[in-house]
Amino acid sequence: GTSVGRPIARASGAPDVLREKFGDRWDPLALAISGDQTQHALWRLQHGELPRGNATFVLLIGTNNLGNGHLPGPTAEGVVAVAEALARRGRVVVAKIFPRDDAHRLAALCPPRCGEDGGPFASFAPAVDKANAAVEAALRGRPGVEVVDCNDLWGSPVDAALMPDRLHPNRAGMALYADCLLARARFLR
């Protein structure tokens, strides 16, 4: 419900969804940080971020790597590294990177991330799809890790009623996402 420690309107009520959807069975804890990238999460995991004990984790990370100009391959490698670090501590549900319809941000990434015509890419969709496919391929069959796809929830273009900024789900989007995880992730059943 915050960004850099300040409450933000688009996330109002989103933390309540954790308690409402998962609180009967688990003690949910969100460790997301605004702007977090895979290398940041990995560093924190390697330096004691998680409490001791076994847990079930839901991992959703990687979009900020793509949004900062990282290529799909290194982004996927980062997601896999975080998933593997978490798998040493419990079971991991890796959510595919959400679609993002904030193409206006692509202009700032060109150069060096430019299309064949030398101009900015028109969409993040190809990068998101490539990163998701690479993550799924790398983690397929890994014990204690499952990849879950809930991206059909968001629409194309992304539904502004669920993701007002076309990137982050609001309360309604988080509720749909939680329901999807509960229905599709075998580790959460």
mmCIF file with all atom_site columns, C-alpha atoms in Angstrom:
data_model
loop_
_atom_site.group_PDB
_atom_site.id
_atom_site.type_symbol
_atom_site.label_atom_id
_atom_site.label_alt_id
_atom_site.label_comp_id
_atom_site.label_asym_id
_atom_site.label_entity_id
_atom_site.label_seq_id
_atom_site.pdbx_PDB_ins_code
_atom_site.Cartn_x
_atom_site.Cartn_y
_atom_site.Cartn_z
_atom_site.occupancy
_atom_site.B_iso_or_equiv
_atom_site.pdbx_formal_charge
_atom_site.auth_seq_id
_atom_site.auth_comp_id
_atom_site.auth_asym_id
_atom_site.auth_atom_id
_atom_site.pdbx_PDB_model_num
ATOM 1   C CA . GLY A 1 1   ? 0.000  0.000   0.000   1.00 0.00 ? 1   GLY A CA 1
ATOM 2   C CA . THR A 1 2   ? 3.002  2.311   -0.070  1.00 0.00 ? 2   THR A CA 1
ATOM 3   C CA . SER A 1 3   ? 5.699  3.514   -2.412  1.00 0.00 ? 3   SER A CA 1
ATOM 4   C CA . VAL A 1 4   ? 8.969  4.510   -0.800  1.00 0.00 ? 4   VAL A CA 1
ATOM 5   C CA . GLY A 1 5   ? 7.190  4.454   2.560   1.00 0.00 ? 5   GLY A CA 1
ATOM 6   C CA . ARG A 1 6   ? 4.318  6.750   1.560   1.00 0.00 ? 6   ARG A CA 1
ATOM 7   C CA . PRO A 1 7   ? 0.728  5.568   1.074   1.00 0.00 ? 7   PRO A CA 1
ATOM 8   C CA . ILE A 1 8   ? -0.375 5.715   -2.557  1.00 0.00 ? 8   ILE A CA 1
ATOM 9   C CA . ALA A 1 9   ? -3.958 5.855   -3.793  1.00 0.00 ? 9   ALA A CA 1
ATOM 10  C CA . ARG A 1 10  ? -3.652 3.141   -6.447  1.00 0.00 ? 10  ARG A CA 1
ATOM 11  C CA . ALA A 1 11  ? -2.546 0.628   -3.804  1.00 0.00 ? 11  ALA A CA 1
ATOM 12  C CA . SER A 1 12  ? -5.144 1.564   -1.208  1.00 0.00 ? 12  SER A CA 1
ATOM 13  C CA . GLY A 1 13  ? -6.520 -1.615  0.314   1.00 0.00 ? 13  GLY A CA 1
ATOM 14  C CA . ALA A 1 14  ? -4.181 -3.939  -1.596  1.00 0.00 ? 14  ALA A CA 1
ATOM 15  C CA . PRO A 1 15  ? -2.402 -5.137  1.589   1.00 0.00 ? 15  PRO A CA 1
ATOM 16  C CA . ASP A 1 16  ? -5.797 -6.061  3.052   1.00 0.00 ? 16  ASP A CA 1
ATOM 17  C CA . VAL A 1 17  ? -6.179 -8.578  0.229   1.00 0.00 ? 17  VAL A CA 1
ATOM 18  C CA . LEU A 1 18  ? -3.298 -10.621 1.690   1.00 0.00 ? 18  LEU A CA 1
ATOM 19  C CA . ARG A 1 19  ? -5.103 -10.982 4.997   1.00 0.00 ? 19  ARG A CA 1
ATOM 20  C CA . GLU A 1 20  ? -8.512 -11.576 3.397   1.00 0.00 ? 20  GLU A CA 1
ATOM 21  C CA . LYS A 1 21  ? -7.399 -14.185 0.871   1.00 0.00 ? 21  LYS A CA 1
ATOM 22  C CA . PHE A 1 22  ? -4.499 -15.897 2.638   1.00 0.00 ? 22  PHE A CA 1
ATOM 23  C CA . GLY A 1 23  ? -4.805 -15.052 6.336   1.00 0.00 ? 23  GLY A CA 1
ATOM 24  C CA . ASP A 1 24  ? -6.931 -18.062 7.337   1.00 0.00 ? 24  ASP A CA 1
ATOM 25  C CA . ARG A 1 25  ? -4.229 -20.508 6.310   1.00 0.00 ? 25  ARG A CA 1
ATOM 26  C CA . TRP A 1 26  ? -0.989 -18.529 6.343   1.00 0.00 ? 26  TRP A CA 1
ATOM 27  C CA . ASP A 1 27  ? 0.620  -15.549 7.997   1.00 0.00 ? 27  ASP A CA 1
ATOM 28  C CA . PRO A 1 28  ? 1.316  -13.538 4.816   1.00 0.00 ? 28  PRO A CA 1
ATOM 29  C CA . LEU A 1 29  ? 4.255  -11.173 4.671   1.00 0.00 ? 29  LEU A CA 1
ATOM 30  C CA . ALA A 1 30  ? 4.994  -8.860  1.721   1.00 0.00 ? 30  ALA A CA 1
ATOM 31  C CA . LEU A 1 31  ? 8.668  -8.071  1.217   1.00 0.00 ? 31  LEU A CA 1
ATOM 32  C CA . ALA A 1 32  ? 8.303  -5.998  -1.948  1.00 0.00 ? 32  ALA A CA 1
ATOM 33  C CA . ILE A 1 33  ? 10.168 -2.735  -2.262  1.00 0.00 ? 33  ILE A CA 1
ATOM 34  C CA . SER A 1 34  ? 9.265  -0.043  -4.765  1.00 0.00 ? 34  SER A CA 1
ATOM 35  C CA . GLY A 1 35  ? 11.485 -0.320  -7.819  1.00 0.00 ? 35  GLY A CA 1
ATOM 36  C CA . ASP A 1 36  ? 12.972 -3.638  -6.684  1.00 0.00 ? 36  ASP A CA 1
ATOM 37  C CA . GLN A 1 37  ? 14.940 -5.621  -9.231  1.00 0.00 ? 37  GLN A CA 1
ATOM 38  C CA . THR A 1 38  ? 16.073 -9.239  -9.092  1.00 0.00 ? 38  THR A CA 1
ATOM 39  C CA . GLN A 1 39  ? 19.625 -8.369  -8.063  1.00 0.00 ? 39  GLN A CA 1
ATOM 40  C CA . HIS A 1 40  ? 18.334 -6.304  -5.126  1.00 0.00 ? 40  HIS A CA 1
ATOM 41  C CA . ALA A 1 41  ? 16.094 -9.112  -3.847  1.00 0.00 ? 41  ALA A CA 1
ATOM 42  C CA . LEU A 1 42  ? 18.888 -11.650 -4.296  1.00 0.00 ? 42  LEU A CA 1
ATOM 43  C CA . TRP A 1 43  ? 21.320 -9.494  -2.313  1.00 0.00 ? 43  TRP A CA 1
ATOM 44  C CA . ARG A 1 44  ? 18.815 -9.174  0.537   1.00 0.00 ? 44  ARG A CA 1
ATOM 45  C CA . LEU A 1 45  ? 18.163 -12.923 0.539   1.00 0.00 ? 45  LEU A CA 1
ATOM 46  C CA . GLN A 1 46  ? 21.896 -13.616 0.678   1.00 0.00 ? 46  GLN A CA 1
ATOM 47  C CA . HIS A 1 47  ? 22.283 -11.173 3.574   1.00 0.00 ? 47  HIS A CA 1
ATOM 48  C CA . GLY A 1 48  ? 19.610 -12.400 5.949   1.00 0.00 ? 48  GLY A CA 1
ATOM 49  C CA . GLU A 1 49  ? 16.359 -10.805 4.742   1.00 0.00 ? 49  GLU A CA 1
ATOM 50  C CA . LEU A 1 50  ? 14.248 -13.864 5.537   1.00 0.00 ? 50  LEU A CA 1
ATOM 51  C CA . PRO A 1 51  ? 13.544 -15.188 8.989   1.00 0.00 ? 51  PRO A CA 1
ATOM 52  C CA . ARG A 1 52  ? 14.586 -18.756 9.784   1.00 0.00 ? 52  ARG A CA 1
ATOM 53  C CA . GLY A 1 53  ? 12.192 -21.579 9.091   1.00 0.00 ? 53  GLY A CA 1
ATOM 54  C CA . ASN A 1 54  ? 10.418 -23.214 6.211   1.00 0.00 ? 54  ASN A CA 1
ATOM 55  C CA . ALA A 1 55  ? 7.796  -21.320 4.202   1.00 0.00 ? 55  ALA A CA 1
ATOM 56  C CA . THR A 1 56  ? 5.800  -21.167 1.007   1.00 0.00 ? 56  THR A CA 1
ATOM 57  C CA . PHE A 1 57  ? 6.811  -18.184 -1.100  1.00 0.00 ? 57  PHE A CA 1
ATOM 58  C CA . VAL A 1 58  ? 5.039  -16.391 -3.925  1.00 0.00 ? 58  VAL A CA 1
ATOM 59  C CA . LEU A 1 59  ? 7.604  -14.644 -6.107  1.00 0.00 ? 59  LEU A CA 1
ATOM 60  C CA . LEU A 1 60  ? 6.676  -11.884 -8.529  1.00 0.00 ? 60  LEU A CA 1
ATOM 61  C CA . ILE A 1 61  ? 9.741  -9.999  -9.717  1.00 0.00 ? 61  ILE A CA 1
ATOM 62  C CA . GLY A 1 62  ? 11.439 -8.970  -12.944 1.00 0.00 ? 62  GLY A CA 1
ATOM 63  C CA . THR A 1 63  ? 9.272  -6.214  -14.388 1.00 0.00 ? 63  THR A CA 1
ATOM 64  C CA . ASN A 1 64  ? 11.499 -3.505  -12.910 1.00 0.00 ? 64  ASN A CA 1
ATOM 65  C CA . ASN A 1 65  ? 14.514 -5.092  -14.574 1.00 0.00 ? 65  ASN A CA 1
ATOM 66  C CA . LEU A 1 66  ? 12.774 -4.884  -17.953 1.00 0.00 ? 66  LEU A CA 1
ATOM 67  C CA . GLY A 1 67  ? 11.521 -1.387  -17.187 1.00 0.00 ? 67  GLY A CA 1
ATOM 68  C CA . ASN A 1 68  ? 15.088 -0.273  -16.516 1.00 0.00 ? 68  ASN A CA 1
ATOM 69  C CA . GLY A 1 69  ? 16.410 -1.600  -19.818 1.00 0.00 ? 69  GLY A CA 1
ATOM 70  C CA . HIS A 1 70  ? 17.602 -5.093  -18.896 1.00 0.00 ? 70  HIS A CA 1
ATOM 71  C CA . LEU A 1 71  ? 17.217 -7.654  -21.636 1.00 0.00 ? 71  LEU A CA 1
ATOM 72  C CA . PRO A 1 72  ? 14.827 -10.594 -21.219 1.00 0.00 ? 72  PRO A CA 1
ATOM 73  C CA . GLY A 1 73  ? 17.637 -13.174 -20.837 1.00 0.00 ? 73  GLY A CA 1
ATOM 74  C CA . PRO A 1 74  ? 19.414 -11.533 -17.894 1.00 0.00 ? 74  PRO A CA 1
ATOM 75  C CA . THR A 1 75  ? 16.044 -10.646 -16.366 1.00 0.00 ? 75  THR A CA 1
ATOM 76  C CA . ALA A 1 76  ? 14.979 -14.303 -16.507 1.00 0.00 ? 76  ALA A CA 1
ATOM 77  C CA . GLU A 1 77  ? 18.328 -15.383 -15.041 1.00 0.00 ? 77  GLU A CA 1
ATOM 78  C CA . GLY A 1 78  ? 17.713 -13.022 -12.133 1.00 0.00 ? 78  GLY A CA 1
ATOM 79  C CA . VAL A 1 79  ? 14.196 -14.365 -11.525 1.00 0.00 ? 79  VAL A CA 1
ATOM 80  C CA . VAL A 1 80  ? 15.553 -17.922 -11.569 1.00 0.00 ? 80  VAL A CA 1
ATOM 81  C CA . ALA A 1 81  ? 18.352 -17.017 -9.145  1.00 0.00 ? 81  ALA A CA 1
ATOM 82  C CA . VAL A 1 82  ? 15.848 -15.510 -6.677  1.00 0.00 ? 82  VAL A CA 1
ATOM 83  C CA . ALA A 1 83  ? 13.551 -18.540 -7.045  1.00 0.00 ? 83  ALA A CA 1
ATOM 84  C CA . GLU A 1 84  ? 16.441 -20.915 -6.391  1.00 0.00 ? 84  GLU A CA 1
ATOM 85  C CA . ALA A 1 85  ? 17.517 -18.938 -3.320  1.00 0.00 ? 85  ALA A CA 1
ATOM 86  C CA . LEU A 1 86  ? 13.968 -19.118 -1.952  1.00 0.00 ? 86  LEU A CA 1
ATOM 87  C CA . ALA A 1 87  ? 13.693 -22.833 -2.809  1.00 0.00 ? 87  ALA A CA 1
ATOM 88  C CA . ARG A 1 88  ? 16.466 -23.512 -0.302  1.00 0.00 ? 88  ARG A CA 1
ATOM 89  C CA . ARG A 1 89  ? 14.053 -22.212 2.358   1.00 0.00 ? 89  ARG A CA 1
ATOM 90  C CA . GLY A 1 90  ? 10.742 -23.706 1.208   1.00 0.00 ? 90  GLY A CA 1
ATOM 91  C CA . ARG A 1 91  ? 8.356  -24.124 -1.693  1.00 0.00 ? 91  ARG A CA 1
ATOM 92  C CA . VAL A 1 92  ? 8.159  -21.386 -4.318  1.00 0.00 ? 92  VAL A CA 1
ATOM 93  C CA . VAL A 1 93  ? 5.309  -20.273 -6.541  1.00 0.00 ? 93  VAL A CA 1
ATOM 94  C CA . VAL A 1 94  ? 6.894  -18.167 -9.288  1.00 0.00 ? 94  VAL A CA 1
ATOM 95  C CA . ALA A 1 95  ? 4.304  -15.897 -10.855 1.00 0.00 ? 95  ALA A CA 1
ATOM 96  C CA . LYS A 1 96  ? 4.961  -14.925 -14.443 1.00 0.00 ? 96  LYS A CA 1
ATOM 97  C CA . ILE A 1 97  ? 5.921  -11.282 -14.918 1.00 0.00 ? 97  ILE A CA 1
ATOM 98  C CA . PHE A 1 98  ? 2.749  -9.263  -15.450 1.00 0.00 ? 98  PHE A CA 1
ATOM 99  C CA . PRO A 1 99  ? 2.078  -7.543  -18.764 1.00 0.00 ? 99  PRO A CA 1
ATOM 100 C CA . ARG A 1 100 ? 2.712  -3.815  -18.745 1.00 0.00 ? 100 ARG A CA 1
ATOM 101 C CA . ASP A 1 101 ? 1.132  -1.174  -20.941 1.00 0.00 ? 101 ASP A CA 1
ATOM 102 C CA . ASP A 1 102 ? 3.403  1.714   -20.057 1.00 0.00 ? 102 ASP A CA 1
ATOM 103 C CA . ALA A 1 103 ? 5.138  1.924   -23.436 1.00 0.00 ? 103 ALA A CA 1
ATOM 104 C CA . HIS A 1 104 ? 5.766  5.651   -22.885 1.00 0.00 ? 104 HIS A CA 1
ATOM 105 C CA . ARG A 1 105 ? 8.672  4.557   -20.667 1.00 0.00 ? 105 ARG A CA 1
ATOM 106 C CA . LEU A 1 106 ? 10.417 2.844   -23.577 1.00 0.00 ? 106 LEU A CA 1
ATOM 107 C CA . ALA A 1 107 ? 11.623 6.115   -25.123 1.00 0.00 ? 107 ALA A CA 1
ATOM 108 C CA . ALA A 1 108 ? 13.937 6.685   -22.147 1.00 0.00 ? 108 ALA A CA 1
ATOM 109 C CA . LEU A 1 109 ? 15.564 3.274   -22.757 1.00 0.00 ? 109 LEU A CA 1
ATOM 110 C CA . CYS A 1 110 ? 16.562 4.053   -26.350 1.00 0.00 ? 110 CYS A CA 1
ATOM 111 C CA . PRO A 1 111 ? 19.475 4.037   -26.772 1.00 0.00 ? 111 PRO A CA 1
ATOM 112 C CA . PRO A 1 112 ? 20.730 1.422   -26.038 1.00 0.00 ? 112 PRO A CA 1
ATOM 113 C CA . ARG A 1 113 ? 17.471 -0.634  -26.082 1.00 0.00 ? 113 ARG A CA 1
ATOM 114 C CA . CYS A 1 114 ? 16.140 0.335   -29.514 1.00 0.00 ? 114 CYS A CA 1
ATOM 115 C CA . GLY A 1 115 ? 14.203 -1.424  -32.245 1.00 0.00 ? 115 GLY A CA 1
ATOM 116 C CA . GLU A 1 116 ? 15.593 -2.340  -35.640 1.00 0.00 ? 116 GLU A CA 1
ATOM 117 C CA . ASP A 1 117 ? 14.476 1.055   -36.971 1.00 0.00 ? 117 ASP A CA 1
ATOM 118 C CA . GLY A 1 118 ? 16.637 2.808   -34.360 1.00 0.00 ? 118 GLY A CA 1
ATOM 119 C CA . GLY A 1 119 ? 13.626 4.099   -32.456 1.00 0.00 ? 119 GLY A CA 1
ATOM 120 C CA . PRO A 1 120 ? 12.116 2.976   -29.161 1.00 0.00 ? 120 PRO A CA 1
ATOM 121 C CA . PHE A 1 121 ? 10.305 -0.336  -28.990 1.00 0.00 ? 121 PHE A CA 1
ATOM 122 C CA . ALA A 1 122 ? 6.518  -0.035  -29.251 1.00 0.00 ? 122 ALA A CA 1
ATOM 123 C CA . SER A 1 123 ? 5.724  -2.331  -26.316 1.00 0.00 ? 123 SER A CA 1
ATOM 124 C CA . PHE A 1 124 ? 7.184  -4.237  -23.391 1.00 0.00 ? 124 PHE A CA 1
ATOM 125 C CA . ALA A 1 125 ? 5.134  -7.305  -24.419 1.00 0.00 ? 125 ALA A CA 1
ATOM 126 C CA . PRO A 1 126 ? 7.852  -9.128  -26.413 1.00 0.00 ? 126 PRO A CA 1
ATOM 127 C CA . ALA A 1 127 ? 10.383 -8.681  -23.598 1.00 0.00 ? 127 ALA A CA 1
ATOM 128 C CA . VAL A 1 128 ? 7.877  -9.835  -20.955 1.00 0.00 ? 128 VAL A CA 1
ATOM 129 C CA . ASP A 1 129 ? 6.947  -12.879 -23.055 1.00 0.00 ? 129 ASP A CA 1
ATOM 130 C CA . LYS A 1 130 ? 10.596 -13.838 -23.672 1.00 0.00 ? 130 LYS A CA 1
ATOM 131 C CA . ALA A 1 131 ? 11.544 -13.449 -20.017 1.00 0.00 ? 131 ALA A CA 1
ATOM 132 C CA . ASN A 1 132 ? 8.528  -15.490 -18.884 1.00 0.00 ? 132 ASN A CA 1
ATOM 133 C CA . ALA A 1 133 ? 9.269  -18.270 -21.375 1.00 0.00 ? 133 ALA A CA 1
ATOM 134 C CA . ALA A 1 134 ? 12.913 -18.427 -20.255 1.00 0.00 ? 134 ALA A CA 1
ATOM 135 C CA . VAL A 1 135 ? 11.935 -18.570 -16.569 1.00 0.00 ? 135 VAL A CA 1
ATOM 136 C CA . GLU A 1 136 ? 9.420  -21.322 -17.211 1.00 0.00 ? 136 GLU A CA 1
ATOM 137 C CA . ALA A 1 137 ? 11.945 -23.360 -19.222 1.00 0.00 ? 137 ALA A CA 1
ATOM 138 C CA . ALA A 1 138 ? 14.681 -22.960 -16.611 1.00 0.00 ? 138 ALA A CA 1
ATOM 139 C CA . LEU A 1 139 ? 12.465 -23.938 -13.662 1.00 0.00 ? 139 LEU A CA 1
ATOM 140 C CA . ARG A 1 140 ? 10.455 -26.727 -15.312 1.00 0.00 ? 140 ARG A CA 1
ATOM 141 C CA . GLY A 1 141 ? 10.753 -29.858 -13.210 1.00 0.00 ? 141 GLY A CA 1
ATOM 142 C CA . ARG A 1 142 ? 12.648 -28.143 -10.387 1.00 0.00 ? 142 ARG A CA 1
ATOM 143 C CA . PRO A 1 143 ? 11.507 -29.771 -7.130  1.00 0.00 ? 143 PRO A CA 1
ATOM 144 C CA . GLY A 1 144 ? 9.689  -27.381 -4.823  1.00 0.00 ? 144 GLY A CA 1
ATOM 145 C CA . VAL A 1 145 ? 9.194  -24.734 -7.522  1.00 0.00 ? 145 VAL A CA 1
ATOM 146 C CA . GLU A 1 146 ? 6.173  -24.126 -9.714  1.00 0.00 ? 146 GLU A CA 1
ATOM 147 C CA . VAL A 1 147 ? 5.519  -21.399 -12.281 1.00 0.00 ? 147 VAL A CA 1
ATOM 148 C CA . VAL A 1 148 ? 2.001  -19.967 -12.383 1.00 0.00 ? 148 VAL A CA 1
ATOM 149 C CA . ASP A 1 149 ? 0.519  -17.813 -15.120 1.00 0.00 ? 149 ASP A CA 1
ATOM 150 C CA . CYS A 1 150 ? -2.269 -15.397 -14.132 1.00 0.00 ? 150 CYS A CA 1
ATOM 151 C CA . ASN A 1 151 ? -1.661 -12.949 -16.959 1.00 0.00 ? 151 ASN A CA 1
ATOM 152 C CA . ASP A 1 152 ? -4.975 -13.706 -18.651 1.00 0.00 ? 152 ASP A CA 1
ATOM 153 C CA . LEU A 1 153 ? -6.599 -11.634 -15.877 1.00 0.00 ? 153 LEU A CA 1
ATOM 154 C CA . TRP A 1 154 ? -5.244 -8.295  -17.028 1.00 0.00 ? 154 TRP A CA 1
ATOM 155 C CA . GLY A 1 155 ? -6.572 -8.016  -20.587 1.00 0.00 ? 155 GLY A CA 1
ATOM 156 C CA . SER A 1 156 ? -4.899 -6.606  -23.646 1.00 0.00 ? 156 SER A CA 1
ATOM 157 C CA . PRO A 1 157 ? -4.487 -3.724  -23.402 1.00 0.00 ? 157 PRO A CA 1
ATOM 158 C CA . VAL A 1 158 ? -4.193 -3.935  -19.637 1.00 0.00 ? 158 VAL A CA 1
ATOM 159 C CA . ASP A 1 159 ? -7.494 -3.124  -17.940 1.00 0.00 ? 159 ASP A CA 1
ATOM 160 C CA . ALA A 1 160 ? -7.110 0.241   -16.182 1.00 0.00 ? 160 ALA A CA 1
ATOM 161 C CA . ALA A 1 161 ? -9.834 -0.756  -13.716 1.00 0.00 ? 161 ALA A CA 1
ATOM 162 C CA . LEU A 1 162 ? -7.439 -3.446  -12.416 1.00 0.00 ? 162 LEU A CA 1
ATOM 163 C CA . MET A 1 163 ? -4.091 -1.737  -13.071 1.00 0.00 ? 163 MET A CA 1
ATOM 164 C CA . PRO A 1 164 ? -4.616 2.043   -13.027 1.00 0.00 ? 164 PRO A CA 1
ATOM 165 C CA . ASP A 1 165 ? -1.004 2.782   -13.964 1.00 0.00 ? 165 ASP A CA 1
ATOM 166 C CA . ARG A 1 166 ? -0.956 -0.169  -16.435 1.00 0.00 ? 166 ARG A CA 1
ATOM 167 C CA . LEU A 1 167 ? 1.717  -1.832  -14.292 1.00 0.00 ? 167 LEU A CA 1
ATOM 168 C CA . HIS A 1 168 ? 0.596  -2.406  -10.673 1.00 0.00 ? 168 HIS A CA 1
ATOM 169 C CA . PRO A 1 169 ? -2.685 -4.039  -9.641  1.00 0.00 ? 169 PRO A CA 1
ATOM 170 C CA . ASN A 1 170 ? -4.997 -2.061  -7.369  1.00 0.00 ? 170 ASN A CA 1
ATOM 171 C CA . ARG A 1 171 ? -7.140 -3.697  -4.676  1.00 0.00 ? 171 ARG A CA 1
ATOM 172 C CA . ALA A 1 172 ? -9.555 -5.205  -7.226  1.00 0.00 ? 172 ALA A CA 1
ATOM 173 C CA . GLY A 1 173 ? -6.647 -6.492  -9.331  1.00 0.00 ? 173 GLY A CA 1
ATOM 174 C CA . MET A 1 174 ? -4.895 -7.936  -6.281  1.00 0.00 ? 174 MET A CA 1
ATOM 175 C CA . ALA A 1 175 ? -8.079 -9.770  -5.270  1.00 0.00 ? 175 ALA A CA 1
ATOM 176 C CA . LEU A 1 176 ? -8.359 -11.351 -8.737  1.00 0.00 ? 176 LEU A CA 1
ATOM 177 C CA . TYR A 1 177 ? -4.657 -12.202 -8.666  1.00 0.00 ? 177 TYR A CA 1
ATOM 178 C CA . ALA A 1 178 ? -4.959 -13.827 -5.226  1.00 0.00 ? 178 ALA A CA 1
ATOM 179 C CA . ASP A 1 179 ? -7.932 -15.899 -6.408  1.00 0.00 ? 179 ASP A CA 1
ATOM 180 C CA . CYS A 1 180 ? -5.949 -16.972 -9.459  1.00 0.00 ? 180 CYS A CA 1
ATOM 181 C CA . LEU A 1 181 ? -2.978 -18.035 -7.331  1.00 0.00 ? 181 LEU A CA 1
ATOM 182 C CA . LEU A 1 182 ? -5.232 -19.996 -4.998  1.00 0.00 ? 182 LEU A CA 1
ATOM 183 C CA . ALA A 1 183 ? -6.871 -21.756 -7.952  1.00 0.00 ? 183 ALA A CA 1
ATOM 184 C CA . ARG A 1 184 ? -3.779 -22.431 -10.070 1.00 0.00 ? 184 ARG A CA 1
ATOM 185 C CA . ALA A 1 185 ? -0.863 -22.893 -7.643  1.00 0.00 ? 185 ALA A CA 1
ATOM 186 C CA . ARG A 1 186 ? -0.824 -26.424 -6.258  1.00 0.00 ? 186 ARG A CA 1
ATOM 187 C CA . PHE A 1 187 ? 1.482  -25.312 -3.414  1.00 0.00 ? 187 PHE A CA 1
ATOM 188 C CA . LEU A 1 188 ? -1.245 -22.940 -2.187  1.00 0.00 ? 188 LEU A CA 1
ATOM 189 C CA . ARG A 1 189 ? -4.042 -25.513 -2.098  1.00 0.00 ? 189 ARG A CA 1
#
